[in-house]
Amino acid sequence: MTRNAIRLIIITGSLAIAAIIGIQIFWVKRAYDIENDRFRQSAVEALNEVANNISRIYDLTEIETPVERLEDDYYVVNLRTPLDAAVLEHYLRQEFKRHDVNTSFEYGIYDCDTDEIRYGGSVNANFEIDHIEPTILPKTDKFLNYFGVRFPSKGSFLFQNLDFWILSSIVTLLITGFFVYAMFVILRQKKLSEVQRDFVNNMTHEFQTPISTIRVATDVLAQDKIMEQPERMKRYVQIIKQENLRLKNQVETVLTTAKVGKGKLELNIQLQELHVLLSEVLESVKLEIGSGLTLKLDAEQTSIYADKVHLLSVVRNLVENAIKYSKKPADITVVTKNDDYGVVLEVKDKGIGIPEEYLGKIFNKFYRVPTGNVHNVKGFGLGLNYVEQIVKAHKWKINVESKYGVGSIFRINIPQEK
């Protein structure tokens, strides 16, 4: 699947999901508004019945519109006589239950002598008395005698009646989550596919070069007259040995990286002398680039606990990586020094550097920094990932500083036991 096709699928799917969510929000809001209107109508009808029942008790004429809504959850009811709280609570329970207003409410009665609303009581959704702290209900100047009713749990009561819409919203969110996850999987598989393709291409190229060299060398050695040229035969034998070692190192790199990825890497930690190991691993590098390699081994305390084989591989990878990305002639410096925590090992180069946007990716498996017009850089994209994994396995720290066009510094902090 092409990148444009994936992009089209993502855009189309995102628009479809956005439309579904928008429609869902619209219908949920509309359903909520309908329930709110129904609740308001039921509350007004119930309070009208309460007012009429009380008027009949006191032989008063009925008031045409005794109920007024002051706030979304607060109503006041006009009366023309003082009222007893017990009588009011009885009729409130009766009418709310009859009109299916099954939610908690608070009520209070206005006292004109004190010009305040006396707290009447609080009733829960089961129409039982709640023993809670009294709340101050708002007053109004529109009526002389009145009582007020507040529904503090109105919002939750309305949402209880929207169970279908809540369920459909949950299903929509699940579908949205599944779509997002599916897009994530598709993009990840696309990336893995590209990485795998690049790795196979790099591996094929890396293996073909020594294999071709070995084949040519063996063809030369198969000639009868080569026996008459011992120096030439010795040179071709050496070439075969070098290319065989190169193949061996490449295979070991792939296998070791696979072990690290599976968590099966076992380290043989022993006390090592860092400078001795550096001299051992950098001897062949000096033969290759000569004066291009500078050693500044300033550390005085150099005893560390490490796996010798993997530490040598880490240093070799960092130095070879510096050589790959350096302009000719190479200028590479290996530095050791002590700090408050232990030994610091640095590999510096004055190569092409790493652009800032790629610094966070260079330790990813199979990742290779785009090199523009530089096409002579070989490798699997495993070296720096291997270095990071070995450093982490030793519980060390590694960081990199780089400036494009100037060079890079790879720094490993190795703690020492006091």
Coordinates of C-alpha atoms in Angstrom, one line a residue, residues 87-398:
V87 CA -48.2 19.8 55.1
L88 CA -46.0 21.1 52.3
E89 CA -43.6 18.2 52.4
H90 CA -46.5 15.7 52.3
Y91 CA -47.9 17.2 49.1
L92 CA -44.5 17.7 47.5
R93 CA -43.7 14.0 48.0
Q94 CA -47.2 13.0 46.7
E95 CA -47.2 15.0 43.5
F96 CA -43.5 14.5 42.6
K97 CA -44.0 10.8 42.9
R98 CA -47.2 10.9 40.9
H99 CA -45.5 12.9 38.1
D100 CA -42.3 10.7 38.1
V101 CA -40.0 13.5 39.3
N102 CA -37.9 10.9 41.1
T103 CA -35.0 12.9 42.2
S104 CA -33.9 14.6 45.4
F105 CA -35.1 18.0 46.3
E106 CA -34.8 20.7 48.9
Y107 CA -37.6 23.1 49.9
G108 CA -38.0 26.2 52.0
I109 CA -40.8 28.5 53.1
Y110 CA -40.6 32.3 53.0
D111 CA -41.3 34.0 56.3
C112 CA -42.4 37.6 55.8
D113 CA -41.8 38.5 59.5
T114 CA -38.1 37.8 59.2
D115 CA -37.8 38.4 55.5
E116 CA -36.0 35.1 54.9
I117 CA -36.7 31.6 53.7
R118 CA -37.0 29.1 56.5
Y119 CA -35.3 25.9 55.8
G120 CA -38.0 23.2 55.4
G121 CA -36.1 20.0 54.6
S122 CA -34.4 17.8 52.1
V123 CA -35.8 14.7 50.5
N124 CA -33.8 12.1 48.5
A125 CA -34.8 10.2 45.3
N126 CA -36.6 7.6 47.4
F127 CA -38.7 10.3 48.9
E128 CA -37.1 9.8 52.3
I129 CA -35.8 12.6 54.6
D130 CA -32.2 13.5 54.1
H131 CA -30.4 14.8 57.2
I132 CA -28.0 17.3 55.5
E133 CA -26.9 20.8 56.2
P134 CA -29.5 23.4 55.2
T135 CA -28.8 25.5 52.1
I136 CA -29.8 29.1 51.6
L137 CA -32.4 29.3 48.9
P138 CA -32.7 32.5 46.8
K139 CA -35.5 35.0 47.7
T140 CA -37.8 36.8 45.3
D141 CA -39.8 40.0 45.6
K142 CA -42.6 38.9 43.3
F143 CA -44.7 37.1 45.9
L144 CA -45.7 37.8 49.5
N145 CA -46.1 34.2 50.7
Y146 CA -44.3 31.5 48.8
F147 CA -42.2 28.4 49.1
G148 CA -39.2 27.4 47.0
V149 CA -38.0 24.0 45.7
R150 CA -34.5 23.2 44.4
F151 CA -33.4 20.0 42.6
P152 CA -29.7 19.7 43.3
S153 CA -29.3 16.4 41.5
K154 CA -31.3 17.4 38.4
G155 CA -28.3 16.9 36.0
S156 CA -27.6 13.3 37.1
F157 CA -31.3 12.5 37.0
L158 CA -31.6 13.7 33.4
F159 CA -28.5 11.6 32.4
Q160 CA -30.1 8.5 33.9
N161 CA -32.9 8.9 31.4
L162 CA -30.3 9.0 28.5
D163 CA -29.0 5.5 28.9
F164 CA -29.6 4.7 25.2
W165 CA -27.7 7.8 24.1
I166 CA -24.9 7.2 26.6
L167 CA -24.5 3.6 25.4
S168 CA -24.4 4.7 21.8
S169 CA -21.8 7.3 22.7
I170 CA -19.7 4.7 24.3
V171 CA -20.0 2.5 21.2
T172 CA -19.0 5.5 19.1
L173 CA -15.9 6.1 21.3
L174 CA -15.0 2.4 21.0
I175 CA -15.3 2.6 17.2
T176 CA -13.2 5.7 17.2
G177 CA -10.6 4.1 19.4
F178 CA -10.5 1.0 17.2
F179 CA -10.0 3.2 14.1
V180 CA -7.2 5.1 15.8
Y181 CA -5.6 1.8 16.8
A182 CA -6.0 0.4 13.4
M183 CA -4.4 3.4 11.8
F184 CA -1.5 3.2 14.3
V185 CA -1.0 -0.5 13.4
I186 CA -1.1 0.2 9.7
L187 CA 1.4 3.0 10.0
R188 CA 3.6 0.9 12.2
Q189 CA 3.5 -2.1 9.8
K190 CA 4.2 0.3 7.0
K191 CA 7.3 1.6 8.8
L192 CA 8.4 -1.9 9.8
S193 CA 8.0 -3.0 6.2
E194 CA 10.2 -0.1 5.0
V195 CA 12.8 -0.8 7.7
Q196 CA 12.8 -4.5 6.8
R197 CA 13.2 -3.8 3.1
D198 CA 16.1 -1.4 3.8
F199 CA 17.7 -3.8 6.2
V200 CA 17.5 -6.7 3.6
N201 CA 18.9 -4.4 0.9
N202 CA 21.8 -3.3 3.2
M203 CA 22.5 -6.8 4.4
T204 CA 22.5 -8.1 0.8
H205 CA 25.0 -5.4 -0.2
E206 CA 27.2 -5.9 2.8
F207 CA 27.4 -9.6 2.3
Q208 CA 27.8 -9.5 -1.4
T209 CA 31.0 -7.4 -1.2
P210 CA 33.1 -9.8 0.9
I211 CA 31.6 -12.8 -0.9
S212 CA 32.6 -11.3 -4.3
T213 CA 36.1 -10.5 -3.0
I214 CA 36.5 -14.0 -1.6
R215 CA 35.3 -15.5 -4.9
V216 CA 37.8 -13.4 -6.9
A217 CA 40.6 -14.3 -4.6
T218 CA 39.8 -18.0 -4.7
D219 CA 39.7 -17.9 -8.5
V220 CA 43.1 -16.4 -8.5
L221 CA 44.4 -19.0 -6.1
A222 CA 43.0 -21.7 -8.3
Q223 CA 45.3 -20.8 -11.1
D224 CA 48.4 -23.0 -11.5
K225 CA 50.8 -20.2 -12.0
I226 CA 50.0 -18.6 -8.6
M227 CA 52.3 -21.3 -7.0
E228 CA 55.2 -19.6 -8.7
Q229 CA 54.2 -16.2 -7.1
P230 CA 54.4 -16.8 -3.3
E231 CA 54.1 -13.2 -2.3
R232 CA 51.0 -12.7 -4.5
M233 CA 49.5 -16.0 -3.1
K234 CA 50.2 -14.8 0.4
R235 CA 48.4 -11.5 -0.3
Y236 CA 45.3 -13.2 -1.6
V237 CA 45.2 -15.6 1.3
Q238 CA 45.3 -12.6 3.6
I239 CA 42.5 -11.0 1.7
I240 CA 40.4 -14.1 2.1
K241 CA 41.1 -14.1 5.9
Q242 CA 40.2 -10.4 6.2
E243 CA 37.0 -10.8 4.2
N244 CA 36.1 -13.9 6.2
L245 CA 36.6 -12.1 9.4
R246 CA 34.5 -9.2 8.1
L247 CA 31.6 -11.7 7.3
K248 CA 32.0 -13.2 10.7
N249 CA 31.7 -9.8 12.4
Q250 CA 28.7 -8.9 10.3
V251 CA 26.9 -12.1 11.2
E252 CA 27.8 -11.7 14.9
T253 CA 26.4 -8.1 14.9
V254 CA 23.1 -9.3 13.6
L255 CA 22.9 -12.3 16.0
T256 CA 24.0 -10.2 19.0
T257 CA 21.4 -7.5 18.2
A258 CA 18.7 -10.2 18.0
K259 CA 19.8 -11.6 21.4
V260 CA 19.7 -8.1 22.9
G261 CA 16.2 -7.5 21.5
K262 CA 15.0 -10.7 23.0
G263 CA 16.6 -10.0 26.4
K264 CA 18.8 -13.1 26.1
L265 CA 22.1 -11.3 26.2
E266 CA 24.4 -12.6 29.0
L267 CA 27.3 -10.4 30.1
N268 CA 30.6 -11.7 31.5
I269 CA 31.4 -8.9 33.9
Q270 CA 35.0 -8.7 35.1
L271 CA 37.5 -6.2 36.2
Q272 CA 39.1 -4.6 33.2
E273 CA 41.7 -1.9 32.5
L274 CA 40.1 0.5 30.1
H275 CA 43.4 1.8 28.5
V276 CA 44.7 -1.7 27.8
L277 CA 41.4 -2.6 26.1
L278 CA 41.5 0.7 24.0
S279 CA 45.0 0.0 22.9
E280 CA 44.0 -3.5 21.8
V281 CA 41.0 -2.5 19.8
L282 CA 42.4 0.7 18.3
E283 CA 45.7 -0.9 17.0
S284 CA 44.1 -2.0 13.8
V285 CA 42.4 1.4 13.4
K286 CA 45.7 3.1 13.6
L287 CA 47.1 0.9 10.9
E288 CA 44.1 1.9 8.7
I289 CA 43.9 5.7 9.2
G290 CA 47.4 6.4 10.7
S291 CA 47.7 9.9 12.1
G292 CA 44.0 10.4 11.6
L293 CA 43.4 8.8 15.0
T294 CA 44.5 10.7 18.2
L295 CA 44.5 9.2 21.7
K296 CA 44.1 11.5 24.7
L297 CA 44.0 9.0 27.5
D298 CA 44.0 11.3 30.5
A299 CA 42.0 9.2 32.9
E300 CA 44.1 8.2 36.0
Q301 CA 41.6 5.7 37.5
T302 CA 40.9 3.3 34.6
S303 CA 39.7 0.1 36.3
I304 CA 36.1 -0.7 35.4
Y305 CA 33.8 -3.7 35.6
A306 CA 32.7 -4.7 32.1
D307 CA 32.3 -7.5 29.6
K308 CA 35.5 -7.4 27.6
V309 CA 34.1 -8.7 24.3
H310 CA 31.2 -6.4 24.2
L311 CA 33.2 -3.4 25.4
L312 CA 35.7 -3.9 22.6
S313 CA 32.7 -4.1 20.2
V314 CA 31.2 -0.9 21.5
V315 CA 34.5 1.0 21.0
R316 CA 35.0 -0.6 17.6
N317 CA 31.5 0.4 16.5
L318 CA 31.9 4.0 17.6
V319 CA 35.3 4.4 16.0
E320 CA 34.2 2.7 12.7
N321 CA 31.0 4.8 12.7
A322 CA 33.2 7.9 13.1
I323 CA 35.4 6.8 10.2
K324 CA 32.3 6.1 8.0
Y325 CA 30.9 9.6 8.4
S326 CA 34.2 11.5 8.2
K327 CA 35.6 13.3 5.3
K328 CA 39.0 12.1 4.0
P329 CA 41.4 12.3 5.7
A330 CA 39.6 11.3 8.9
D331 CA 40.2 13.2 12.1
I332 CA 39.1 11.1 15.1
T333 CA 40.0 11.6 18.8
V334 CA 39.4 9.0 21.5
V335 CA 39.4 10.7 25.0
T336 CA 39.3 9.3 28.5
K337 CA 39.0 11.3 31.7
N338 CA 37.8 11.0 35.2
D339 CA 34.9 12.9 36.8
D340 CA 33.1 12.7 40.2
Y341 CA 31.3 9.5 39.2
G342 CA 33.9 7.5 37.3
V343 CA 35.4 7.3 33.8
V344 CA 34.2 9.2 30.8
L345 CA 35.0 7.7 27.4
E346 CA 34.5 10.0 24.3
V347 CA 34.9 9.3 20.6
K348 CA 35.1 12.6 18.7
D349 CA 35.2 13.2 15.0
K350 CA 35.2 16.1 12.6
G351 CA 32.9 14.4 10.1
I352 CA 29.7 15.4 8.4
G353 CA 27.8 15.6 11.7
I354 CA 24.2 14.7 12.4
P355 CA 21.3 17.1 11.8
E356 CA 19.5 18.0 15.0
E357 CA 16.2 16.5 13.8
Y358 CA 17.8 13.0 13.5
L359 CA 19.6 13.0 16.9
G360 CA 16.7 11.4 18.7
K361 CA 16.6 8.5 16.2
I362 CA 20.2 7.4 15.7
F363 CA 20.0 4.7 18.4
N364 CA 16.9 3.1 16.8
K365 CA 17.3 -0.3 15.3
F366 CA 18.0 -0.3 11.6
Y367 CA 17.9 3.5 11.5
R368 CA 20.4 5.2 9.3
V369 CA 20.8 9.0 9.0
P370 CA 20.1 10.2 5.5
T371 CA 23.4 11.3 4.0
G372 CA 22.2 13.3 1.1
N373 CA 24.8 13.0 -1.7
V374 CA 27.1 10.7 0.3
H375 CA 26.5 7.2 -1.0
N376 CA 29.6 5.4 0.2
V377 CA 28.4 4.8 3.8
K378 CA 27.7 1.1 4.4
G379 CA 26.1 -0.8 7.2
F380 CA 23.0 -2.4 8.6
G381 CA 21.8 0.4 10.9
L382 CA 22.5 -1.8 13.9
G383 CA 25.8 -0.4 15.2
L384 CA 24.5 2.4 17.4
N385 CA 21.5 0.4 18.5
Y386 CA 23.9 -2.3 19.6
V387 CA 26.1 0.2 21.4
E388 CA 23.1 1.7 23.3
Q389 CA 21.9 -1.8 24.3
I390 CA 25.3 -2.8 25.6
V391 CA 25.7 0.5 27.5
K392 CA 22.2 0.0 29.1
A393 CA 23.0 -3.6 30.0
H394 CA 26.1 -2.4 31.9
K395 CA 23.9 0.3 33.5
W396 CA 26.1 3.0 32.0
K397 CA 24.9 6.2 30.2
I398 CA 25.6 7.3 26.7

